[in-house]
PDB file of C-alpha atoms and ligand atoms in Angstrom:
ATOM      1  CA  MET A   4       0.000   0.000   0.000  1.00 98.00           C
ATOM      2  CA  LYS A   5       1.411   3.369  -0.991  1.00 98.00           C
ATOM      3  CA  ILE A   6       1.375   5.971   1.749  1.00 98.00           C
ATOM      4  CA  GLY A   7       1.509   9.743   1.298  1.00 99.00           C
ATOM      5  CA  ILE A   8       2.548  11.776   4.341  1.00 99.00           C
ATOM      6  CA  LEU A   9       1.433  15.407   4.606  1.00 98.00           C
ATOM      7  CA  ILE A  10       3.481  17.710   6.820  1.00 98.00           C
ATOM      8  CA  SER A  11       3.971  21.415   7.485  1.00 98.00           C
ATOM      9  CA  GLY A  12       6.953  21.454   9.844  1.00 98.00           C
ATOM     10  CA  ARG A  13       9.713  19.439  11.480  1.00 97.00           C
ATOM     11  CA  GLY A  14       8.256  16.060  10.482  1.00 98.00           C
ATOM     12  CA  SER A  15       9.277  13.893  13.427  1.00 98.00           C
ATOM     13  CA  ASN A  16       6.142  11.755  13.055  1.00 98.00           C
ATOM     14  CA  MET A  17       6.895  11.447   9.345  1.00 98.00           C
ATOM     15  CA  SER A  18      10.417  10.213  10.209  1.00 98.00           C
ATOM     16  CA  ALA A  19       9.003   7.747  12.755  1.00 98.00           C
ATOM     17  CA  LEU A  20       6.594   6.392  10.126  1.00 98.00           C
ATOM     18  CA  ALA A  21       9.363   6.126   7.540  1.00 98.00           C
ATOM     19  CA  ASP A  22      11.473   4.205  10.109  1.00 98.00           C
ATOM     20  CA  ALA A  23       8.552   1.893  10.872  1.00 98.00           C
ATOM     21  CA  VAL A  24       8.139   1.170   7.157  1.00 98.00           C
ATOM     22  CA  SER A  25      11.844   0.554   6.551  1.00 98.00           C
ATOM     23  CA  ASP A  26      12.162  -1.627   9.691  1.00 97.00           C
ATOM     24  CA  GLY A  27       9.371  -3.859   8.427  1.00 97.00           C
ATOM     25  CA  ARG A  28       6.945  -2.841  11.194  1.00 97.00           C
ATOM     26  CA  ILE A  29       4.324  -1.904   8.586  1.00 98.00           C
ATOM     27  CA  PRO A  30       4.308  -4.913   6.282  1.00 97.00           C
ATOM     28  CA  GLY A  31       3.136  -4.187   2.767  1.00 96.00           C
ATOM     29  CA  ALA A  32       3.617  -0.409   2.972  1.00 98.00           C
ATOM     30  CA  THR A  33       5.872   2.028   1.151  1.00 98.00           C
ATOM     31  CA  VAL A  34       6.108   5.784   1.603  1.00 98.00           C
ATOM     32  CA  ALA A  35       5.441   7.114  -1.904  1.00 98.00           C
ATOM     33  CA  VAL A  36       5.737  10.822  -1.156  1.00 99.00           C
ATOM     34  CA  VAL A  37       6.110  13.362   1.631  1.00 99.00           C
ATOM     35  CA  LEU A  38       4.241  16.504   0.738  1.00 98.00           C
ATOM     36  CA  SER A  39       4.351  19.859   2.514  1.00 98.00           C
ATOM     37  CA  ASP A  40       2.335  23.029   2.063  1.00 98.00           C
ATOM     38  CA  TYR A  41       5.438  24.905   3.194  1.00 97.00           C
ATOM     39  CA  ALA A  42       8.599  24.607   1.086  1.00 97.00           C
ATOM     40  CA  ALA A  43      10.922  25.394   4.014  1.00 98.00           C
ATOM     41  CA  ALA A  44       9.503  22.628   6.238  1.00 98.00           C
ATOM     42  CA  ALA A  45      12.435  20.832   7.883  1.00 98.00           C
ATOM     43  CA  GLY A  46      10.621  17.530   7.391  1.00 98.00           C
ATOM     44  CA  LEU A  47      10.969  17.787   3.599  1.00 98.00           C
ATOM     45  CA  LYS A  48      14.737  17.691   3.934  1.00 98.00           C
ATOM     46  CA  HIS A  49      14.560  14.737   6.339  1.00 98.00           C
ATOM     47  CA  ALA A  50      12.382  12.887   3.797  1.00 98.00           C
ATOM     48  CA  ALA A  51      14.759  13.651   0.908  1.00 98.00           C
ATOM     49  CA  ASP A  52      17.720  12.506   3.048  1.00 98.00           C
ATOM     50  CA  ARG A  53      15.957   9.165   3.390  1.00 98.00           C
ATOM     51  CA  GLY A  54      15.528   8.910  -0.359  1.00 98.00           C
ATOM     52  CA  ILE A  55      11.780   9.588  -0.200  1.00 98.00           C
ATOM     53  CA  GLU A  56      10.273  11.946  -2.748  1.00 98.00           C
ATOM     54  CA  ALA A  57       9.783  15.301  -0.985  1.00 98.00           C
ATOM     55  CA  LEU A  58       7.314  17.626  -2.629  1.00 98.00           C
ATOM     56  CA  ALA A  59       6.294  21.187  -1.720  1.00 98.00           C
ATOM     57  CA  VAL A  60       2.872  22.359  -2.881  1.00 98.00           C
ATOM     58  CA  GLU A  61       2.492  25.865  -1.542  1.00 97.00           C
ATOM     59  CA  ARG A  62      -0.785  27.730  -1.427  1.00 94.00           C
ATOM     60  CA  ARG A  63       0.731  30.992  -2.783  1.00 92.00           C
ATOM     61  CA  GLY A  64      -2.186  33.223  -3.685  1.00 92.00           C
ATOM     62  CA  ARG A  65      -4.363  30.380  -4.888  1.00 94.00           C
ATOM     63  CA  THR A  66      -7.749  29.444  -3.534  1.00 95.00           C
ATOM     64  CA  ARG A  67      -8.010  26.571  -1.100  1.00 95.00           C
ATOM     65  CA  GLU A  68      -9.765  24.538  -3.816  1.00 95.00           C
ATOM     66  CA  GLU A  69      -6.975  25.093  -6.359  1.00 96.00           C
ATOM     67  CA  HIS A  70      -4.344  24.225  -3.771  1.00 97.00           C
ATOM     68  CA  GLU A  71      -6.118  21.049  -2.711  1.00 98.00           C
ATOM     69  CA  ARG A  72      -6.765  20.049  -6.305  1.00 97.00           C
ATOM     70  CA  GLU A  73      -3.021  20.095  -6.939  1.00 97.00           C
ATOM     71  CA  ILE A  74      -2.322  18.045  -3.824  1.00 98.00           C
ATOM     72  CA  ILE A  75      -4.998  15.486  -4.729  1.00 98.00           C
ATOM     73  CA  ALA A  76      -3.582  15.227  -8.264  1.00 98.00           C
ATOM     74  CA  ALA A  77      -0.049  14.702  -6.894  1.00 98.00           C
ATOM     75  CA  LEU A  78      -1.283  11.971  -4.558  1.00 98.00           C
ATOM     76  CA  ARG A  79      -3.270  10.245  -7.307  1.00 98.00           C
ATOM     77  CA  GLU A  80      -0.361  10.397  -9.749  1.00 98.00           C
ATOM     78  CA  ARG A  81       1.670   8.471  -7.200  1.00 98.00           C
ATOM     79  CA  GLU A  82      -1.195   6.044  -6.577  1.00 98.00           C
ATOM     80  CA  VAL A  83      -1.322   6.920  -2.900  1.00 98.00           C
ATOM     81  CA  GLU A  84      -3.926   4.827  -1.093  1.00 98.00           C
ATOM     82  CA  LEU A  85      -3.442   6.020   2.471  1.00 98.00           C
ATOM     83  CA  ILE A  86      -2.760   9.585   3.577  1.00 99.00           C
ATOM     84  CA  CYS A  87      -1.126  10.252   6.923  1.00 99.00           C
ATOM     85  CA  LEU A  88      -1.387  13.781   8.232  1.00 98.00           C
ATOM     86  CA  ALA A  89       1.639  14.410  10.428  1.00 98.00           C
ATOM     87  CA  GLY A  90       1.643  17.963  11.679  1.00 98.00           C
ATOM     88  CA  TYR A  91      -0.135  19.191   8.541  1.00 98.00           C
ATOM     89  CA  MET A  92      -1.447  22.572   9.616  1.00 96.00           C
ATOM     90  CA  ARG A  93      -4.314  23.050   7.152  1.00 96.00           C
ATOM     91  CA  LEU A  94      -7.877  21.877   7.523  1.00 95.00           C
ATOM     92  CA  LEU A  95      -8.947  19.606   4.681  1.00 97.00           C
ATOM     93  CA  SER A  96     -12.070  20.594   2.771  1.00 97.00           C
ATOM     94  CA  PRO A  97     -15.013  18.188   2.472  1.00 96.00           C
ATOM     95  CA  VAL A  98     -14.014  17.681  -1.191  1.00 96.00           C
ATOM     96  CA  PHE A  99     -10.576  16.407  -0.142  1.00 97.00           C
ATOM     97  CA  ILE A 100     -12.036  14.201   2.578  1.00 98.00           C
ATOM     98  CA  GLU A 101     -14.569  12.746   0.142  1.00 97.00           C
ATOM     99  CA  ALA A 102     -11.830  12.031  -2.411  1.00 97.00           C
ATOM    100  CA  PHE A 103     -10.051   9.792   0.134  1.00 98.00           C
ATOM    101  CA  ARG A 104     -12.917   8.785   2.414  1.00 97.00           C
ATOM    102  CA  GLY A 105     -11.755   6.361   5.115  1.00 97.00           C
ATOM    103  CA  ARG A 106      -8.173   6.581   3.880  1.00 98.00           C
ATOM    104  CA  ILE A 107      -6.888   9.615   5.785  1.00 98.00           C
ATOM    105  CA  LEU A 108      -5.321   9.347   9.239  1.00 98.00           C
ATOM    106  CA  ASN A 109      -4.252  12.107  11.594  1.00 98.00           C
ATOM    107  CA  ILE A 110      -2.258  12.212  14.812  1.00 98.00           C
ATOM    108  CA  HIS A 111      -3.309  14.554  17.587  1.00 98.00           C
ATOM    109  CA  PRO A 112      -1.424  15.251  20.843  1.00 98.00           C
ATOM    110  CA  SER A 113      -4.258  14.608  23.323  1.00 99.00           C
ATOM    111  CA  LEU A 114      -6.615  11.830  24.319  1.00 98.00           C
ATOM    112  CA  LEU A 115      -9.499  12.809  22.058  1.00 98.00           C
ATOM    113  CA  PRO A 116     -12.256  13.841  22.419  1.00 98.00           C
ATOM    114  CA  ALA A 117     -10.480  15.976  25.043  1.00 98.00           C
ATOM    115  CA  PHE A 118      -8.694  19.037  23.712  1.00 98.00           C
ATOM    116  CA  PRO A 119      -9.232  19.047  19.943  1.00 98.00           C
ATOM    117  CA  GLY A 120      -7.812  21.867  17.824  1.00 97.00           C
ATOM    118  CA  LEU A 121      -4.643  23.853  18.352  1.00 97.00           C
ATOM    119  CA  ASP A 122      -2.325  23.723  21.358  1.00 98.00           C
ATOM    120  CA  ALA A 123      -3.711  20.493  22.790  1.00 98.00           C
ATOM    121  CA  GLN A 124      -0.835  20.141  25.267  1.00 98.00           C
ATOM    122  CA  GLY A 125      -1.350  23.695  26.571  1.00 98.00           C
ATOM    123  CA  GLN A 126      -5.085  23.046  26.876  1.00 98.00           C
ATOM    124  CA  ALA A 127      -4.370  19.888  28.902  1.00 98.00           C
ATOM    125  CA  ILE A 128      -2.095  21.713  31.351  1.00 98.00           C
ATOM    126  CA  GLU A 129      -4.492  24.617  31.651  1.00 98.00           C
ATOM    127  CA  HIS A 130      -7.373  22.259  32.375  1.00 98.00           C
ATOM    128  CA  GLY A 131      -5.368  20.458  35.046  1.00 98.00           C
ATOM    129  CA  VAL A 132      -5.850  16.919  33.733  1.00 98.00           C
ATOM    130  CA  LYS A 133      -3.615  14.288  35.309  1.00 98.00           C
ATOM    131  CA  VAL A 134      -3.410  12.134  32.206  1.00 98.00           C
ATOM    132  CA  SER A 135      -3.135  13.177  28.575  1.00 98.00           C
ATOM    133  CA  GLY A 136      -1.608  11.418  25.588  1.00 98.00           C
ATOM    134  CA  CYS A 137      -2.079  11.070  21.864  1.00 99.00           C
ATOM    135  CA  THR A 138      -4.647   9.780  19.410  1.00 99.00           C
ATOM    136  CA  VAL A 139      -4.435   8.454  15.871  1.00 98.00           C
ATOM    137  CA  HIS A 140      -7.812   8.766  14.195  1.00 98.00           C
ATOM    138  CA  PHE A 141      -9.489   8.644  10.822  1.00 98.00           C
ATOM    139  CA  VAL A 142     -10.234  12.060   9.401  1.00 98.00           C
ATOM    140  CA  ASP A 143     -13.798  13.041   8.688  1.00 97.00           C
ATOM    141  CA  GLU A 144     -15.477  16.428   8.393  1.00 96.00           C
ATOM    142  CA  SER A 145     -15.388  17.055  12.154  1.00 96.00           C
ATOM    143  CA  LEU A 146     -12.471  18.745  13.923  1.00 95.00           C
ATOM    144  CA  ASP A 147     -10.240  15.935  15.248  1.00 97.00           C
ATOM    145  CA  GLY A 148     -13.399  13.879  15.643  1.00 96.00           C
ATOM    146  CA  GLY A 149     -13.143  10.815  13.359  1.00 98.00           C
ATOM    147  CA  PRO A 150     -13.025   7.167  14.517  1.00 98.00           C
ATOM    148  CA  ILE A 151     -10.119   6.429  16.850  1.00 98.00           C
ATOM    149  CA  VAL A 152      -7.528   3.845  15.798  1.00 98.00           C
ATOM    150  CA  VAL A 153      -4.899   3.998  18.573  1.00 98.00           C
ATOM    151  CA  GLN A 154      -4.478   6.010  21.773  1.00 98.00           C
ATOM    152  CA  ARG A 155      -1.603   6.142  24.217  1.00 98.00           C
ATOM    153  CA  ALA A 156      -1.763   7.737  27.644  1.00 98.00           C
ATOM    154  CA  VAL A 157       0.908   9.989  29.131  1.00 98.00           C
ATOM    155  CA  PRO A 158       0.777  11.168  32.768  1.00 98.00           C
ATOM    156  CA  VAL A 159       0.835  14.919  33.311  1.00 98.00           C
ATOM    157  CA  LEU A 160       3.515  15.618  35.909  1.00 98.00           C
ATOM    158  CA  ASP A 161       4.885  18.945  37.040  1.00 97.00           C
ATOM    159  CA  ASP A 162       5.064  19.828  33.368  1.00 97.00           C
ATOM    160  CA  THR A 163       5.433  22.884  31.211  1.00 97.00           C
ATOM    161  CA  GLU A 164       3.739  22.772  27.852  1.00 98.00           C
ATOM    162  CA  GLU A 165       7.118  21.950  26.294  1.00 98.00           C
ATOM    163  CA  THR A 166       8.030  19.063  28.606  1.00 98.00           C
ATOM    164  CA  LEU A 167       4.565  17.536  28.273  1.00 98.00           C
ATOM    165  CA  ALA A 168       4.651  17.938  24.467  1.00 98.00           C
ATOM    166  CA  ALA A 169       8.051  16.217  24.337  1.00 98.00           C
ATOM    167  CA  ARG A 170       6.845  13.195  26.362  1.00 98.00           C
ATOM    168  CA  ILE A 171       3.642  12.949  24.332  1.00 98.00           C
ATOM    169  CA  LEU A 172       5.687  13.141  21.125  1.00 98.00           C
ATOM    170  CA  GLN A 173       7.623   9.994  22.095  1.00 98.00           C
ATOM    171  CA  GLU A 174       4.329   8.125  22.385  1.00 98.00           C
ATOM    172  CA  GLU A 175       3.073   9.659  19.122  1.00 98.00           C
ATOM    173  CA  HIS A 176       5.995   8.101  17.292  1.00 98.00           C
ATOM    174  CA  ARG A 177       5.027   4.630  18.575  1.00 98.00           C
ATOM    175  CA  ALA A 178       1.296   5.092  18.171  1.00 98.00           C
ATOM    176  CA  TYR A 179       1.380   6.249  14.561  1.00 98.00           C
ATOM    177  CA  GLY A 180       3.318   3.210  13.325  1.00 98.00           C
ATOM    178  CA  GLU A 181       0.983   0.866  15.216  1.00 98.00           C
ATOM    179  CA  ALA A 182      -2.102   2.540  13.789  1.00 98.00           C
ATOM    180  CA  VAL A 183      -0.809   2.590  10.225  1.00 98.00           C
ATOM    181  CA  ALA A 184       0.186  -1.086  10.489  1.00 98.00           C
ATOM    182  CA  LEU A 185      -3.369  -1.946  11.490  1.00 97.00           C
ATOM    183  CA  VAL A 186      -4.937   0.109   8.714  1.00 98.00           C
ATOM    184  CA  VAL A 187      -2.547  -1.258   6.079  1.00 98.00           C
ATOM    185  CA  SER A 188      -3.276  -4.828   7.208  1.00 96.00           C
ATOM    186  CA  GLY A 189      -6.970  -4.187   6.604  1.00 95.00           C
ATOM    187  CA  ASP A 190      -7.772  -6.263   9.686  1.00 93.00           C
ATOM    188  CA  TYR A 191     -10.290  -3.883  11.171  1.00 96.00           C
ATOM    189  CA  GLU A 192     -13.847  -2.762  10.764  1.00 94.00           C
ATOM    190  CA  ILE A 193     -15.434   0.549  11.570  1.00 95.00           C
ATOM    191  CA  VAL A 194     -18.678   0.006  13.443  1.00 93.00           C
ATOM    192  CA  GLY A 195     -20.345   3.311  14.238  1.00 94.00           C
ATOM    193  CA  ARG A 196     -17.485   5.304  15.717  1.00 95.00           C
ATOM    194  CA  ARG A 197     -15.571   2.232  16.828  1.00 95.00           C
ATOM    195  CA  VAL A 198     -12.546   0.841  15.012  1.00 96.00           C
ATOM    196  CA  ILE A 199     -12.593  -2.862  15.819  1.00 94.00           C
ATOM    197  CA  THR A 200      -9.696  -5.159  15.044  1.00 92.00           C
ATOM    198  CA  THR A 201     -10.852  -8.355  13.437  1.00 88.00           C
ATOM    199  CA  ASN A 202     -10.469 -11.741  15.074  1.00 64.00           C
ATOM    200  CA  LYS A 203      -7.485 -12.582  12.949  1.00 56.00           C
ATOM    201  CA  ILE A 204      -5.360  -9.924  14.625  1.00 54.00           C
ATOM    202  CA  ASN A 205      -6.485 -10.999  18.050  1.00 66.00           C
ATOM    203  CA  ARG A 206      -5.783 -14.638  17.229  1.00 68.00           C
ATOM    204  CA  ASP A 207      -2.312 -13.813  15.890  1.00 67.00           C
ATOM    205  CA  ARG A 208      -1.515 -11.801  19.009  1.00 67.00           C
ATOM    206  CA  GLN A 209      -2.719 -14.629  21.225  1.00 76.00           C
ATOM    207  CA  ASP A 210      -0.624 -17.144  19.264  1.00 81.00           C
ATOM    208  CA  GLU A 211       2.434 -14.969  19.650  1.00 81.00           C
ATOM    209  CA  GLN A 212       1.855 -14.576  23.386  1.00 83.00           C
ATOM    210  CA  ASP A 213       1.318 -18.327  23.775  1.00 88.00           C
ATOM    211  CA  LYS A 214       4.527 -18.977  21.866  1.00 88.00           C
ATOM    212  CA  LYS A 215       6.450 -16.542  24.091  1.00 87.00           C
ATOM    213  CA  SER A 216       5.168 -18.076  27.308  1.00 88.00           C
ATOM    214  CA  ASN A 217       5.905 -21.583  25.998  1.00 88.00           C
ATOM    215  CA  ASP A 218       9.458 -20.474  25.172  1.00 87.00           C
ATOM    216  CA  GLU A 219       9.982 -19.015  28.656  1.00 83.00           C
TER     217      GLU A 219
HETATM  218  C1  LIG B 495       2.585  16.602  16.630  1.00 83.81           C
HETATM  219  O1  LIG B 495       2.507  16.921  17.985  1.00 83.81           O
HETATM  220  C2  LIG B 495       1.266  16.139  16.105  1.00 83.81           C
HETATM  221  O2  LIG B 495       0.520  15.429  17.042  1.00 83.81           O
HETATM  222  C3  LIG B 495       0.572  17.431  15.767  1.00 83.81           C
HETATM  223  O3  LIG B 495       1.577  18.251  15.247  1.00 83.81           O
HETATM  224  C4  LIG B 495       2.843  17.845  15.769  1.00 83.81           C
HETATM  225  C5  LIG B 495       3.725  17.559  14.611  1.00 83.81           C
HETATM  226  O4  LIG B 495       5.035  17.273  14.967  1.00 83.81           O
HETATM  227  N1  LIG B 495      -0.539  17.195  14.874  1.00 83.81           N
HETATM  228  P1  LIG B 495       6.048  16.669  13.915  1.00 83.81           P
HETATM  229  O5  LIG B 495       6.100  17.647  12.737  1.00 83.81           O
HETATM  230  O6  LIG B 495       5.555  15.321  13.488  1.00 83.81           O
HETATM  231  O7  LIG B 495       7.366  16.589  14.614  1.00 83.81           O
END
């Protein structure tokens, strides 16, 4: 399955996904392109250094529709089947979402549905929660509201926004690879809002655990 990763900035989640693909943790996946709406995004250079096609499609005076049309065309040309938003700072229009319905993932630095939108880590500290974390979810028309694939919890300690963001980021890097591996495997169903892994995955996990405990 060809993956397209959309970024706007440093691209650490993009790098973590690229590592997961090259380490064989996402069987059957390749990263076809890393695309940024900002030509100076550090993540584009990291992608190019890894030998991944790095493409800038800037908005530059065009309408949102024109800009998105070019991005969609670039993704289709490369036969991208799964889009991973990784710090992509633009909201996708309903036209974009419809073009790739059920095939767009996003990572968000909170345990959704808490703290959607910008500055999720700051919102968590401000609210005084004791646990936050990260969420990988399918993208639909709602703001950070699509079906949840993977979540990981991170305790909130005596944190600043920066220290909390850094600890959440470590979990993001693990969570995104896990979520993409599940979606690429196709071993899930979406029932209402719930992403349910099919029995096969559960059986395989059980077999692996049984094997480990037999070996011990
Ligand atoms: C991450 O915290 C991600 O959850 C959010 O934007 C940040 C992107 O960081 N959507 P990076 O560019 O992947 O390093």
